[in-house]
Amino acid sequence: MSTDPERRRFLGVLAVTTAGAVSLPFVLRATRPAVAADAPRPAQGGSVTIDEFAPDKKPLGSRTQPRVVMTDEAWRAKLGARSYDVMRHDGTERAYTGPGWNRHDNGIYRCLGCDTALYDSATKFDSGTGWPSFWQPISRKNIVQTDDRSLAIEDRTAVSCARCGSHLGHVFDDGPDPTGLRYCMNAVAMRFVPVPGVHITL
C-alpha cells in the first residue's frame, strides 16, 4: 500500500522540527560560558589572599589575611539564626524575604561573617528570582566556587566566602551580558555598605 506523498512530506517536516526544538536548549546552553568550580573548600586555618576595597570602591590591592575560624557557638552568636543557617549550614532564605534583596543603592556588599568585599552594586541586576543577583563578583579572589551535588535533580555550583568559608549562594549560567552568569546570593549572608554620602533606600 503506497503512502500519500503529501503525508510523507508533512511527517518529514514534523520530525525535523521536533528534533530541532528538542536540541535547541542544549545548543543555546553550549554557547553560554561554563560555570567553573574551584578546588574543594579549603581547610580551616592558614591564610588567604584577597582583594580589598575602600568604602568608595577604590581597589586597595591584594593582601594576605588569616582565615576567620570560629567555633559553631561563636558563629551562631555572631550571625543570628537566619544567617547562621544559611552561612554555616548551606541553607537558603525564602525568595523575596532577605533584607534589601531589591536594593539598588551604590555601594559594596560584604560578607556578614568576616567583612570581605563580595559584590559591587554596579553589577547587580533584577533577576526576577527574589534573591540579590550579580553578573560577577567584585573579585574572583574573594569567593570560592565548588560543586554542589546536594540536589539529586541537578548539579549546582555553590559560592562561599574565601576568607571565612561561609556559604553565600550559587552561580548559574543564565545571567545577562557581559558574563552570562547569575550569582544568586542570600541577602542574609551579606551586609550592604553604601558609598559615603549616598542615600540608602529602605
mmCIF file of C-alpha atoms in Angstrom:
data_model
loop_
_atom_site.group_PDB
_atom_site.id
_atom_site.type_symbol
_atom_site.label_atom_id
_atom_site.label_comp_id
_atom_site.label_asym_id
_atom_site.label_seq_id
_atom_site.Cartn_x
_atom_site.Cartn_y
_atom_site.Cartn_z
ATOM 1 C CA MET A 1 0.000 0.000 0.000
ATOM 2 C CA SER A 2 1.582 3.309 -1.101
ATOM 3 C CA THR A 3 1.806 6.330 1.203
ATOM 4 C CA ASP A 4 0.430 9.696 0.141
ATOM 5 C CA PRO A 5 3.459 11.860 -0.919
ATOM 6 C CA GLU A 6 1.997 14.935 0.813
ATOM 7 C CA ARG A 7 1.547 12.971 4.022
ATOM 8 C CA ARG A 8 5.133 11.705 3.847
ATOM 9 C CA ARG A 9 6.407 15.251 3.275
ATOM 10 C CA PHE A 10 4.376 16.527 6.240
ATOM 11 C CA LEU A 11 5.685 13.800 8.550
ATOM 12 C CA GLY A 12 9.263 14.521 7.458
ATOM 13 C CA VAL A 13 8.948 18.233 8.193
ATOM 14 C CA LEU A 14 7.330 17.447 11.562
ATOM 15 C CA ALA A 15 10.185 15.129 12.530
ATOM 16 C CA VAL A 16 12.853 17.713 11.652
ATOM 17 C CA THR A 17 11.019 20.486 13.509
ATOM 18 C CA THR A 18 10.586 18.341 16.620
ATOM 19 C CA ALA A 19 14.242 17.342 16.645
ATOM 20 C CA GLY A 20 15.286 20.984 16.320
ATOM 21 C CA ALA A 21 13.034 22.098 19.157
ATOM 22 C CA VAL A 22 14.409 19.401 21.465
ATOM 23 C CA SER A 23 18.042 20.173 20.677
ATOM 24 C CA LEU A 24 17.772 23.995 20.726
ATOM 25 C CA PRO A 25 18.058 24.412 24.531
ATOM 26 C CA PHE A 26 21.239 22.339 24.513
ATOM 27 C CA VAL A 27 22.679 24.388 21.655
ATOM 28 C CA LEU A 28 21.875 27.659 23.419
ATOM 29 C CA ARG A 29 23.302 26.350 26.695
ATOM 30 C CA ALA A 30 26.522 25.372 24.904
ATOM 31 C CA THR A 31 27.024 28.993 23.814
ATOM 32 C CA ARG A 32 26.978 30.173 27.443
ATOM 33 C CA PRO A 33 30.211 30.367 29.467
ATOM 34 C CA ALA A 34 30.867 27.351 31.657
ATOM 35 C CA VAL A 35 30.458 27.878 35.388
ATOM 36 C CA ALA A 36 33.818 26.794 36.723
ATOM 37 C CA ALA A 37 34.235 25.244 40.145
ATOM 38 C CA ASP A 38 37.397 25.850 42.111
ATOM 39 C CA ALA A 39 39.109 23.310 44.306
ATOM 40 C CA PRO A 40 37.085 21.921 47.242
ATOM 41 C CA ARG A 41 36.521 24.279 50.154
ATOM 42 C CA PRO A 42 39.862 24.989 51.858
ATOM 43 C CA ALA A 43 40.578 23.531 55.269
ATOM 44 C CA GLN A 44 40.123 25.798 58.250
ATOM 45 C CA GLY A 45 43.099 27.838 59.397
ATOM 46 C CA GLY A 46 46.017 29.203 57.464
ATOM 47 C CA SER A 47 45.787 32.326 55.348
ATOM 48 C CA VAL A 48 44.221 33.511 52.118
ATOM 49 C CA THR A 49 44.993 36.296 49.649
ATOM 50 C CA ILE A 50 42.026 38.508 48.856
ATOM 51 C CA ASP A 51 41.473 41.835 47.106
ATOM 52 C CA GLU A 52 40.497 44.673 49.411
ATOM 53 C CA PHE A 53 38.392 47.733 48.617
ATOM 54 C CA ALA A 54 37.881 51.111 50.255
ATOM 55 C CA PRO A 55 34.371 52.370 51.171
ATOM 56 C CA ASP A 56 34.333 54.360 47.909
ATOM 57 C CA LYS A 57 35.054 51.102 45.997
ATOM 58 C CA LYS A 58 38.656 52.094 45.268
ATOM 59 C CA PRO A 59 40.813 48.936 44.955
ATOM 60 C CA LEU A 60 43.403 48.695 47.724
ATOM 61 C CA GLY A 61 45.276 45.766 46.216
ATOM 62 C CA SER A 62 45.738 42.153 47.234
ATOM 63 C CA ARG A 63 46.550 41.315 50.836
ATOM 64 C CA THR A 64 47.150 38.066 52.656
ATOM 65 C CA GLN A 65 44.821 37.681 55.619
ATOM 66 C CA PRO A 66 44.375 34.915 58.202
ATOM 67 C CA ARG A 67 41.288 32.814 57.612
ATOM 68 C CA VAL A 68 38.457 33.532 60.019
ATOM 69 C CA VAL A 69 37.900 30.452 62.173
ATOM 70 C CA MET A 70 35.338 30.358 64.975
ATOM 71 C CA THR A 71 33.505 27.732 66.974
ATOM 72 C CA ASP A 72 29.983 26.801 65.989
ATOM 73 C CA GLU A 73 28.654 28.537 69.090
ATOM 74 C CA ALA A 74 30.562 31.719 68.263
ATOM 75 C CA TRP A 75 29.230 31.744 64.692
ATOM 76 C CA ARG A 76 25.676 31.295 65.951
ATOM 77 C CA ALA A 77 26.065 34.219 68.358
ATOM 78 C CA LYS A 78 27.662 36.469 65.740
ATOM 79 C CA LEU A 79 25.309 35.793 62.840
ATOM 80 C CA GLY A 80 21.878 35.214 64.352
ATOM 81 C CA ALA A 81 19.558 32.308 63.499
ATOM 82 C CA ARG A 82 18.704 33.097 59.854
ATOM 83 C CA SER A 83 22.206 33.991 58.716
ATOM 84 C CA TYR A 84 23.737 31.141 60.721
ATOM 85 C CA ASP A 85 21.539 28.570 58.984
ATOM 86 C CA VAL A 86 22.433 29.892 55.531
ATOM 87 C CA MET A 87 26.113 30.643 56.025
ATOM 88 C CA ARG A 88 27.253 27.788 58.238
ATOM 89 C CA HIS A 89 24.806 25.066 57.166
ATOM 90 C CA ASP A 90 24.327 25.851 53.452
ATOM 91 C CA GLY A 91 20.722 26.920 53.899
ATOM 92 C CA THR A 92 18.664 29.140 51.594
ATOM 93 C CA GLU A 93 16.460 32.052 52.603
ATOM 94 C CA ARG A 94 12.975 32.205 51.132
ATOM 95 C CA ALA A 95 12.724 34.321 47.982
ATOM 96 C CA TYR A 96 11.712 37.978 48.441
ATOM 97 C CA THR A 97 12.369 37.835 52.200
ATOM 98 C CA GLY A 98 16.053 38.789 52.547
ATOM 99 C CA PRO A 99 16.818 42.284 53.873
ATOM 100 C CA GLY A 100 17.409 44.677 50.997
ATOM 101 C CA TRP A 101 17.030 41.981 48.335
ATOM 102 C CA ASN A 102 15.715 44.647 45.942
ATOM 103 C CA ARG A 103 18.144 47.423 46.948
ATOM 104 C CA HIS A 104 19.644 49.480 44.112
ATOM 105 C CA ASP A 105 21.866 51.918 46.010
ATOM 106 C CA ASN A 106 25.534 52.477 45.192
ATOM 107 C CA GLY A 107 27.860 50.516 47.429
ATOM 108 C CA ILE A 108 29.602 47.250 48.254
ATOM 109 C CA TYR A 109 28.090 44.005 49.504
ATOM 110 C CA ARG A 110 30.352 42.460 52.150
ATOM 111 C CA CYS A 111 30.401 39.072 53.869
ATOM 112 C CA LEU A 112 28.442 39.200 57.111
ATOM 113 C CA GLY A 113 30.899 36.773 58.662
ATOM 114 C CA CYS A 114 34.232 38.482 58.006
ATOM 115 C CA ASP A 115 33.559 41.723 56.092
ATOM 116 C CA THR A 116 35.291 40.561 52.896
ATOM 117 C CA ALA A 117 34.122 42.570 49.857
ATOM 118 C CA LEU A 118 31.966 40.331 47.668
ATOM 119 C CA TYR A 119 29.957 42.329 45.112
ATOM 120 C CA ASP A 120 29.807 45.812 43.650
ATOM 121 C CA SER A 121 26.287 47.221 43.331
ATOM 122 C CA ALA A 122 27.176 48.207 39.749
ATOM 123 C CA THR A 123 26.957 44.526 38.762
ATOM 124 C CA LYS A 124 23.602 43.897 40.470
ATOM 125 C CA PHE A 125 20.569 43.223 38.267
ATOM 126 C CA ASP A 126 16.923 42.278 38.675
ATOM 127 C CA SER A 127 16.794 38.548 38.001
ATOM 128 C CA GLY A 128 13.129 38.203 38.936
ATOM 129 C CA THR A 129 14.031 35.449 41.410
ATOM 130 C CA GLY A 130 13.638 37.300 44.706
ATOM 131 C CA TRP A 131 17.324 36.958 45.615
ATOM 132 C CA PRO A 132 20.100 39.544 45.136
ATOM 133 C CA SER A 133 21.738 38.717 41.797
ATOM 134 C CA PHE A 134 25.011 39.904 40.278
ATOM 135 C CA TRP A 135 26.726 39.191 36.961
ATOM 136 C CA GLN A 136 30.168 38.991 38.548
ATOM 137 C CA PRO A 137 31.877 39.183 41.965
ATOM 138 C CA ILE A 138 33.936 42.224 42.904
ATOM 139 C CA SER A 139 36.978 39.896 42.748
ATOM 140 C CA ARG A 140 37.265 36.188 41.998
ATOM 141 C CA LYS A 141 39.916 36.012 44.715
ATOM 142 C CA ASN A 142 37.290 36.826 47.326
ATOM 143 C CA ILE A 143 34.980 33.888 46.641
ATOM 144 C CA VAL A 144 35.304 30.132 46.189
ATOM 145 C CA GLN A 145 33.134 28.126 43.780
ATOM 146 C CA THR A 146 32.580 24.432 44.477
ATOM 147 C CA ASP A 147 30.428 21.648 43.037
ATOM 148 C CA ASP A 148 27.178 21.216 44.952
ATOM 149 C CA ARG A 149 25.538 17.816 44.488
ATOM 150 C CA SER A 150 23.097 18.123 47.389
ATOM 151 C CA LEU A 151 20.122 18.052 45.000
ATOM 152 C CA ALA A 152 19.818 14.829 43.049
ATOM 153 C CA ILE A 153 17.974 16.520 40.180
ATOM 154 C CA GLU A 154 20.831 18.820 39.171
ATOM 155 C CA ASP A 155 24.440 19.744 39.734
ATOM 156 C CA ARG A 156 24.941 23.265 41.008
ATOM 157 C CA THR A 157 27.939 25.471 41.728
ATOM 158 C CA ALA A 158 27.982 26.812 45.281
ATOM 159 C CA VAL A 159 29.642 30.104 46.194
ATOM 160 C CA SER A 160 31.329 30.706 49.540
ATOM 161 C CA CYS A 161 33.476 33.412 51.087
ATOM 162 C CA ALA A 162 37.180 32.825 50.505
ATOM 163 C CA ARG A 163 38.186 34.106 53.949
ATOM 164 C CA CYS A 164 35.677 32.564 56.359
ATOM 165 C CA GLY A 165 34.233 29.751 54.230
ATOM 166 C CA SER A 166 30.639 30.848 54.789
ATOM 167 C CA HIS A 167 28.075 29.749 52.229
ATOM 168 C CA LEU A 168 26.704 32.673 50.200
ATOM 169 C CA GLY A 169 24.582 31.205 47.400
ATOM 170 C CA HIS A 170 25.024 29.693 43.932
ATOM 171 C CA VAL A 171 26.156 30.776 40.476
ATOM 172 C CA PHE A 172 24.243 29.879 37.304
ATOM 173 C CA ASP A 173 24.923 30.314 33.587
ATOM 174 C CA ASP A 174 21.675 32.134 32.754
ATOM 175 C CA GLY A 175 22.727 35.693 33.583
ATOM 176 C CA PRO A 176 22.978 38.790 31.399
ATOM 177 C CA ASP A 177 25.873 40.134 29.363
ATOM 178 C CA PRO A 178 28.742 40.722 29.631
ATOM 179 C CA THR A 179 29.445 37.495 31.600
ATOM 180 C CA GLY A 180 26.276 35.461 31.050
ATOM 181 C CA LEU A 181 26.445 34.486 34.738
ATOM 182 C CA ARG A 182 23.997 34.939 37.617
ATOM 183 C CA TYR A 183 25.485 34.976 41.090
ATOM 184 C CA CYS A 184 22.334 34.316 43.092
ATOM 185 C CA MET A 185 23.104 35.265 46.699
ATOM 186 C CA ASN A 186 21.332 35.059 50.023
ATOM 187 C CA ALA A 187 20.713 38.568 51.326
ATOM 188 C CA VAL A 188 21.164 37.412 54.934
ATOM 189 C CA ALA A 189 24.743 36.368 54.135
ATOM 190 C CA MET A 190 25.815 39.905 53.238
ATOM 191 C CA ARG A 191 25.751 43.411 54.626
ATOM 192 C CA PHE A 192 25.445 46.397 52.338
ATOM 193 C CA VAL A 193 27.899 49.267 52.825
ATOM 194 C CA PRO A 194 26.877 52.392 50.847
ATOM 195 C CA VAL A 195 29.399 54.670 49.233
ATOM 196 C CA PRO A 196 29.885 57.574 51.714
ATOM 197 C CA GLY A 197 27.301 60.290 51.237
ATOM 198 C CA VAL A 198 24.898 58.087 49.246
ATOM 199 C CA HIS A 199 21.252 57.857 50.320
ATOM 200 C CA ILE A 200 20.091 54.332 51.257
ATOM 201 C CA THR A 201 16.708 53.106 50.025
ATOM 202 C CA LEU A 202 14.991 51.021 52.696
#
